[in-house]
mmCIF file of C-alpha atoms in Angstrom:
data_model
loop_
_atom_site.group_PDB
_atom_site.id
_atom_site.type_symbol
_atom_site.label_atom_id
_atom_site.label_comp_id
_atom_site.label_asym_id
_atom_site.label_seq_id
_atom_site.Cartn_x
_atom_site.Cartn_y
_atom_site.Cartn_z
ATOM 1 C CA MET W 930 0.000 0.000 0.000
ATOM 2 C CA PRO W 931 1.406 3.425 -0.925
ATOM 3 C CA GLU W 932 2.602 5.520 2.005
ATOM 4 C CA GLN W 933 0.240 8.356 2.955
ATOM 5 C CA PRO W 934 1.343 11.921 2.197
ATOM 6 C CA PRO W 935 2.787 13.572 5.325
ATOM 7 C CA TYR W 936 -0.026 16.138 5.597
ATOM 8 C CA LEU W 937 -2.633 13.346 5.830
ATOM 9 C CA VAL W 938 -0.625 11.668 8.602
ATOM 10 C CA VAL W 939 -0.430 14.947 10.518
ATOM 11 C CA ALA W 940 -4.126 15.652 9.921
ATOM 12 C CA GLU W 941 -5.016 12.250 11.385
ATOM 13 C CA ARG W 942 -2.927 12.964 14.465
ATOM 14 C CA PHE W 943 -4.668 16.321 14.893
ATOM 15 C CA ARG W 944 -8.028 14.566 14.523
ATOM 16 C CA GLN W 945 -7.051 12.053 17.211
ATOM 17 C CA ARG W 946 -6.002 14.794 19.630
ATOM 18 C CA ILE W 947 -9.430 16.399 19.180
ATOM 19 C CA ALA W 948 -11.221 13.049 19.619
ATOM 20 C CA ASP W 949 -9.219 12.310 22.790
ATOM 21 C CA GLY W 950 -10.183 15.687 24.263
ATOM 22 C CA GLU W 951 -6.604 16.974 24.359
ATOM 23 C CA TRP W 952 -7.780 19.827 22.153
ATOM 24 C CA SER W 953 -11.319 20.973 23.015
ATOM 25 C CA PRO W 954 -13.761 23.149 21.045
ATOM 26 C CA GLY W 955 -12.597 26.753 21.204
ATOM 27 C CA ASP W 956 -8.964 25.877 21.988
ATOM 28 C CA ARG W 957 -6.308 27.649 19.975
ATOM 29 C CA LEU W 958 -3.787 25.319 18.340
ATOM 30 C CA PRO W 959 -0.062 25.865 18.860
ATOM 31 C CA SER W 960 1.716 27.831 16.153
ATOM 32 C CA ARG W 961 2.509 26.114 12.862
ATOM 33 C CA ALA W 962 6.219 26.413 13.598
ATOM 34 C CA ARG W 963 5.780 24.640 16.933
ATOM 35 C CA LEU W 964 3.633 21.886 15.417
ATOM 36 C CA ALA W 965 6.061 21.455 12.523
ATOM 37 C CA GLU W 966 8.895 20.968 15.027
ATOM 38 C CA GLU W 967 6.823 18.544 17.113
ATOM 39 C CA TYR W 968 6.002 16.331 14.107
ATOM 40 C CA ASP W 969 9.338 16.879 12.352
ATOM 41 C CA VAL W 970 7.731 18.201 9.168
ATOM 42 C CA GLY W 971 7.733 21.472 7.249
ATOM 43 C CA ASP W 972 5.391 24.381 7.945
ATOM 44 C CA ASN W 973 3.677 23.673 4.618
ATOM 45 C CA VAL W 974 2.723 20.158 5.757
ATOM 46 C CA VAL W 975 1.078 21.566 8.887
ATOM 47 C CA ARG W 976 -0.720 24.209 6.826
ATOM 48 C CA ARG W 977 -2.162 21.588 4.448
ATOM 49 C CA ALA W 978 -3.247 19.403 7.376
ATOM 50 C CA GLN W 979 -5.012 22.368 8.990
ATOM 51 C CA GLU W 980 -6.692 23.356 5.710
ATOM 52 C CA LEU W 981 -8.012 19.804 5.312
ATOM 53 C CA LEU W 982 -9.533 19.798 8.812
ATOM 54 C CA ILE W 983 -10.953 23.293 8.289
ATOM 55 C CA ALA W 984 -12.678 22.001 5.147
ATOM 56 C CA GLN W 985 -14.055 19.092 7.198
ATOM 57 C CA GLY W 986 -15.341 21.460 9.889
ATOM 58 C CA LEU W 987 -13.055 20.264 12.708
ATOM 59 C CA LEU W 988 -10.911 23.387 12.766
ATOM 60 C CA GLU W 989 -11.543 27.031 11.913
ATOM 61 C CA GLY W 990 -9.188 29.846 10.980
ATOM 62 C CA ARG W 991 -9.625 33.298 12.501
ATOM 63 C CA ALA W 992 -8.140 36.304 10.749
ATOM 64 C CA GLY W 993 -5.111 37.634 12.591
ATOM 65 C CA SER W 994 -5.571 35.196 15.472
ATOM 66 C CA GLY W 995 -4.715 31.641 14.465
ATOM 67 C CA THR W 996 -6.351 28.242 14.080
ATOM 68 C CA TYR W 997 -8.885 26.925 16.605
ATOM 69 C CA VAL W 998 -10.820 23.735 17.273
ATOM 70 C CA ALA W 999 -14.243 24.459 15.809
ATOM 71 C CA GLU W 1000 -17.274 24.804 18.031
ATOM 72 C CA PRO W 1001 -20.361 22.867 16.914
ATOM 73 C CA ARG W 1002 -21.913 25.233 14.391
ATOM 74 C CA GLU W 1003 -25.405 25.239 12.943
ATOM 75 C CA ARG W 1004 -26.088 26.659 9.511
ATOM 76 C CA LEU W 1005 -27.552 30.159 9.833
ATOM 77 C CA ARG W 1006 -30.546 31.305 7.809
ATOM 78 C CA MET W 1007 -29.854 34.700 6.232
ATOM 79 C CA VAL W 1008 -33.154 36.356 5.259
ATOM 80 C CA ARG W 1009 -32.965 39.006 2.554
ATOM 81 C CA SER W 1010 -36.116 41.115 2.573
ATOM 82 C CA SER W 1011 -37.168 44.640 1.622
ATOM 83 C CA MET W 1012 -39.526 44.632 4.611
ATOM 84 C CA ARG W 1013 -36.555 44.501 6.986
ATOM 85 C CA GLU W 1014 -35.041 47.528 5.283
ATOM 86 C CA GLU W 1015 -38.295 49.456 5.685
ATOM 87 C CA SER W 1016 -38.269 48.827 9.440
ATOM 88 C CA GLY W 1017 -35.119 50.940 9.774
ATOM 89 C CA GLY W 1018 -31.841 50.209 11.504
ATOM 90 C CA SER W 1019 -29.458 47.439 10.512
ATOM 91 C CA PRO W 1020 -31.019 44.527 8.559
ATOM 92 C CA PHE W 1021 -28.108 42.286 9.595
ATOM 93 C CA ARG W 1022 -28.565 43.019 13.287
ATOM 94 C CA SER W 1023 -32.294 42.389 12.876
ATOM 95 C CA ASP W 1024 -31.595 39.041 11.187
ATOM 96 C CA MET W 1025 -29.256 37.953 13.964
ATOM 97 C CA ALA W 1026 -31.680 39.032 16.694
ATOM 98 C CA GLY W 1027 -34.315 36.827 15.056
ATOM 99 C CA LEU W 1028 -31.914 33.896 15.438
ATOM 100 C CA ASN W 1029 -31.087 34.779 19.054
ATOM 101 C CA ARG W 1030 -27.576 35.748 17.982
ATOM 102 C CA HIS W 1031 -25.608 38.902 18.642
ATOM 103 C CA GLY W 1032 -24.941 40.622 15.335
ATOM 104 C CA SER W 1033 -21.992 42.979 15.032
ATOM 105 C CA TRP W 1034 -19.514 44.085 12.419
ATOM 106 C CA GLU W 1035 -16.076 45.522 11.834
ATOM 107 C CA HIS W 1036 -15.539 48.092 9.118
ATOM 108 C CA ARG W 1037 -12.962 50.146 7.287
ATOM 109 C CA THR W 1038 -14.020 53.232 5.301
ATOM 110 C CA GLU W 1039 -12.021 55.092 2.663
ATOM 111 C CA ALA W 1040 -13.345 58.398 1.334
ATOM 112 C CA LYS W 1041 -12.801 59.728 -2.187
ATOM 113 C CA VAL W 1042 -11.770 56.453 -3.827
ATOM 114 C CA PRO W 1043 -11.853 56.516 -7.679
ATOM 115 C CA ALA W 1044 -14.533 54.149 -8.981
ATOM 116 C CA PRO W 1045 -13.160 51.194 -10.986
ATOM 117 C CA ALA W 1046 -14.867 50.460 -14.306
ATOM 118 C CA GLU W 1047 -17.290 47.770 -13.044
ATOM 119 C CA ILE W 1048 -18.387 49.789 -10.006
ATOM 120 C CA ALA W 1049 -18.787 52.930 -12.119
ATOM 121 C CA GLY W 1050 -21.079 51.009 -14.471
ATOM 122 C CA ARG W 1051 -23.209 49.755 -11.583
ATOM 123 C CA LEU W 1052 -23.490 53.245 -10.080
ATOM 124 C CA GLY W 1053 -24.069 55.043 -13.375
ATOM 125 C CA VAL W 1054 -21.040 57.301 -12.902
ATOM 126 C CA ALA W 1055 -17.870 57.808 -14.902
ATOM 127 C CA GLU W 1056 -14.876 55.580 -14.286
ATOM 128 C CA GLY W 1057 -12.625 57.371 -11.794
ATOM 129 C CA ASP W 1058 -15.434 59.390 -10.211
ATOM 130 C CA LEU W 1059 -14.976 59.624 -6.452
ATOM 131 C CA CYS W 1060 -16.793 57.201 -4.145
ATOM 132 C CA VAL W 1061 -16.863 56.284 -0.480
ATOM 133 C CA ARG W 1062 -15.821 52.642 -0.093
ATOM 134 C CA THR W 1063 -16.500 50.660 3.084
ATOM 135 C CA ALA W 1064 -15.357 47.082 3.699
ATOM 136 C CA TYR W 1065 -17.360 45.129 6.275
ATOM 137 C CA GLU W 1066 -16.832 41.885 8.157
ATOM 138 C CA TYR W 1067 -20.118 40.788 9.756
ATOM 139 C CA LEU W 1068 -20.068 38.610 12.869
ATOM 140 C CA ALA W 1069 -22.650 36.376 14.573
ATOM 141 C CA ASP W 1070 -21.706 35.855 18.219
ATOM 142 C CA GLY W 1071 -18.205 36.964 17.291
ATOM 143 C CA LYS W 1072 -17.774 34.554 14.359
ATOM 144 C CA PRO W 1073 -17.488 35.811 10.751
ATOM 145 C CA VAL W 1074 -20.520 34.977 8.598
ATOM 146 C CA GLN W 1075 -20.534 37.610 5.841
ATOM 147 C CA LEU W 1076 -18.290 40.065 4.012
ATOM 148 C CA SER W 1077 -19.393 43.142 2.109
ATOM 149 C CA THR W 1078 -17.716 45.943 0.184
ATOM 150 C CA SER W 1079 -19.985 48.955 -0.291
ATOM 151 C CA TRP W 1080 -19.554 51.863 -2.716
ATOM 152 C CA GLU W 1081 -21.490 55.153 -2.568
ATOM 153 C CA PRO W 1082 -21.040 58.066 -5.008
ATOM 154 C CA TYR W 1083 -19.332 60.954 -3.264
ATOM 155 C CA SER W 1084 -21.449 63.271 -5.405
ATOM 156 C CA ILE W 1085 -24.505 62.161 -3.396
ATOM 157 C CA THR W 1086 -23.191 62.039 0.179
ATOM 158 C CA GLY W 1087 -20.159 64.354 0.081
ATOM 159 C CA GLY W 1088 -20.468 67.214 2.577
ATOM 160 C CA THR W 1089 -23.506 65.674 4.307
ATOM 161 C CA ILE W 1090 -23.945 64.112 7.744
ATOM 162 C CA VAL W 1091 -24.063 60.615 6.212
ATOM 163 C CA VAL W 1092 -20.897 60.765 4.101
ATOM 164 C CA LEU W 1093 -19.329 58.130 6.384
ATOM 165 C CA PRO W 1094 -21.623 55.072 6.677
ATOM 166 C CA GLU W 1095 -20.257 54.260 10.130
ATOM 167 C CA GLY W 1096 -19.859 57.825 11.403
ATOM 168 C CA GLY W 1097 -22.174 60.624 12.523
ATOM 169 C CA PRO W 1098 -25.696 60.478 13.977
ATOM 170 C CA HIS W 1099 -26.888 57.823 11.498
ATOM 171 C CA ALA W 1100 -23.907 55.483 11.827
ATOM 172 C CA GLY W 1101 -24.742 51.859 11.081
ATOM 173 C CA ARG W 1102 -28.400 52.561 10.300
ATOM 174 C CA GLY W 1103 -28.428 51.048 6.810
ATOM 175 C CA VAL W 1104 -28.531 52.606 3.359
ATOM 176 C CA VAL W 1105 -32.290 53.299 3.234
ATOM 177 C CA GLU W 1106 -32.419 55.229 6.495
ATOM 178 C CA ARG W 1107 -29.158 57.081 5.893
ATOM 179 C CA MET W 1108 -30.206 58.247 2.441
ATOM 180 C CA ALA W 1109 -33.592 59.363 3.794
ATOM 181 C CA ALA W 1110 -31.709 61.655 6.184
ATOM 182 C CA ILE W 1111 -30.481 63.671 3.176
ATOM 183 C CA ASP W 1112 -33.851 63.557 1.380
ATOM 184 C CA VAL W 1113 -32.920 60.737 -0.991
ATOM 185 C CA ARG W 1114 -35.756 58.190 -1.033
ATOM 186 C CA VAL W 1115 -34.620 54.657 -1.814
ATOM 187 C CA THR W 1116 -37.442 52.708 -3.455
ATOM 188 C CA HIS W 1117 -35.934 49.388 -4.503
ATOM 189 C CA ALA W 1118 -32.850 47.230 -4.742
ATOM 190 C CA VAL W 1119 -31.609 44.767 -7.336
ATOM 191 C CA GLU W 1120 -29.641 41.696 -6.248
ATOM 192 C CA GLN W 1121 -27.765 39.238 -8.441
ATOM 193 C CA PRO W 1122 -26.586 36.140 -6.513
ATOM 194 C CA GLU W 1123 -24.179 33.595 -7.952
ATOM 195 C CA PRO W 1124 -22.024 30.799 -6.501
ATOM 196 C CA ARG W 1125 -18.251 30.856 -6.847
ATOM 197 C CA PRO W 1126 -15.103 29.741 -4.984
ATOM 198 C CA ALA W 1127 -13.791 31.946 -2.189
ATOM 199 C CA THR W 1128 -10.628 33.911 -2.876
ATOM 200 C CA ALA W 1129 -7.663 33.456 -0.569
ATOM 201 C CA GLU W 1130 -8.435 36.729 1.228
ATOM 202 C CA GLU W 1131 -12.143 35.910 1.608
ATOM 203 C CA ALA W 1132 -11.349 32.427 2.910
ATOM 204 C CA HIS W 1133 -8.941 33.880 5.451
ATOM 205 C CA LEU W 1134 -11.472 36.434 6.735
ATOM 206 C CA LEU W 1135 -14.368 33.943 6.830
ATOM 207 C CA GLY W 1136 -12.386 31.093 8.369
ATOM 208 C CA VAL W 1137 -13.061 28.682 5.491
ATOM 209 C CA PRO W 1138 -10.688 26.869 3.113
ATOM 210 C CA LYS W 1139 -9.479 28.675 0.014
ATOM 211 C CA GLY W 1140 -11.810 27.744 -2.823
ATOM 212 C CA ALA W 1141 -14.733 26.901 -0.517
ATOM 213 C CA LEU W 1142 -18.108 27.673 -2.048
ATOM 214 C CA VAL W 1143 -19.542 31.114 -1.342
ATOM 215 C CA THR W 1144 -22.555 33.021 -2.608
ATOM 216 C CA HIS W 1145 -21.539 36.335 -4.148
ATOM 217 C CA ILE W 1146 -24.389 38.869 -4.267
ATOM 218 C CA ARG W 1147 -24.101 42.045 -6.320
ATOM 219 C CA ARG W 1148 -26.607 44.444 -4.767
ATOM 220 C CA THR W 1149 -27.534 47.942 -5.905
ATOM 221 C CA TYR W 1150 -29.947 50.380 -4.255
ATOM 222 C CA PHE W 1151 -31.932 52.827 -6.397
ATOM 223 C CA SER W 1152 -33.681 56.097 -5.535
ATOM 224 C CA GLU W 1153 -37.189 56.960 -6.712
ATOM 225 C CA ASP W 1154 -35.813 58.669 -9.826
ATOM 226 C CA GLY W 1155 -33.969 55.474 -10.826
ATOM 227 C CA ARG W 1156 -30.521 56.687 -9.791
ATOM 228 C CA PRO W 1157 -28.169 54.104 -8.191
ATOM 229 C CA VAL W 1158 -27.167 55.387 -4.750
ATOM 230 C CA GLU W 1159 -25.104 52.454 -3.450
ATOM 231 C CA THR W 1160 -23.744 49.170 -4.718
ATOM 232 C CA ALA W 1161 -22.118 46.349 -2.791
ATOM 233 C CA ASP W 1162 -20.447 42.982 -3.233
ATOM 234 C CA ILE W 1163 -21.677 40.634 -0.505
ATOM 235 C CA VAL W 1164 -19.946 37.308 0.145
ATOM 236 C CA ILE W 1165 -21.590 34.591 2.272
ATOM 237 C CA PRO W 1166 -20.030 31.135 2.937
ATOM 238 C CA ALA W 1167 -22.348 28.385 1.733
ATOM 239 C CA ALA W 1168 -21.208 25.909 4.404
ATOM 240 C CA HIS W 1169 -22.239 28.207 7.263
ATOM 241 C CA CYS W 1170 -25.253 30.059 5.919
ATOM 242 C CA GLU W 1171 -28.326 29.512 3.786
ATOM 243 C CA ILE W 1172 -29.894 32.466 1.978
ATOM 244 C CA VAL W 1173 -33.661 32.942 1.886
ATOM 245 C CA TYR W 1174 -35.466 35.688 -0.030
ATOM 246 C CA GLU W 1175 -38.646 37.090 1.506
ATOM 247 C CA VAL W 1176 -40.825 38.654 -1.217
ATOM 248 C CA PRO W 1177 -43.681 40.985 -0.184
ATOM 249 C CA ILE W 1178 -47.003 40.588 -2.021
ATOM 250 C CA ASP W 1179 -48.871 43.773 -2.944
ATOM 251 C CA LYS W 1180 -52.558 43.092 -2.280
ATOM 252 C CA SER W 1181 -53.792 46.517 -3.372
#
């Protein structure tokens, strides 16, 4: 019988340590360098073993923190609904509250970023026109479940109290409510979901293996005059979340 590749041997030893209770759910694993020395293998062997067990759900990676034994994790239902937007506040936080989870997010905003060609087309502006770009990492009970990169034309929000999505009196209140604060009425959104593999950066932030299946949603909000006021790329890991669309029925 052919000898197993070293990373499979190491992965099996990791699996046994978890089964024996030496490593418990939530425990942080030793560094790759330390594990490589312990098993007399290269760092790359340890990395491949960890990636295999992450793909199998036994381990999880956390951006900037390390690799941990995974806690038992149920698949979250992510409801996408215009009715939640109309209620005001953060739709994500509302979704998580409905699941008895604490919803939070980390963000990084850059003002006056030139719009790349694809984003300019989605926003109906010229390539290179200035936008406010905000990158989000959404967390459920502290664990990453969704990424989003949002773009808003600076020509709409520049010089107003809502120019920074996460700053000012309307921080974190969602696009619909923030735009209403500057007399821009958002009437509808268009979403285009499609499956694809996660990029290396997305996998790292979401704690999933590179190439794991994600749902990529291109979403654009429109005002009552048909003008795009925000567009975003939303990335949700398929293994951890299911996406449900709630469609209102007009009975008038």
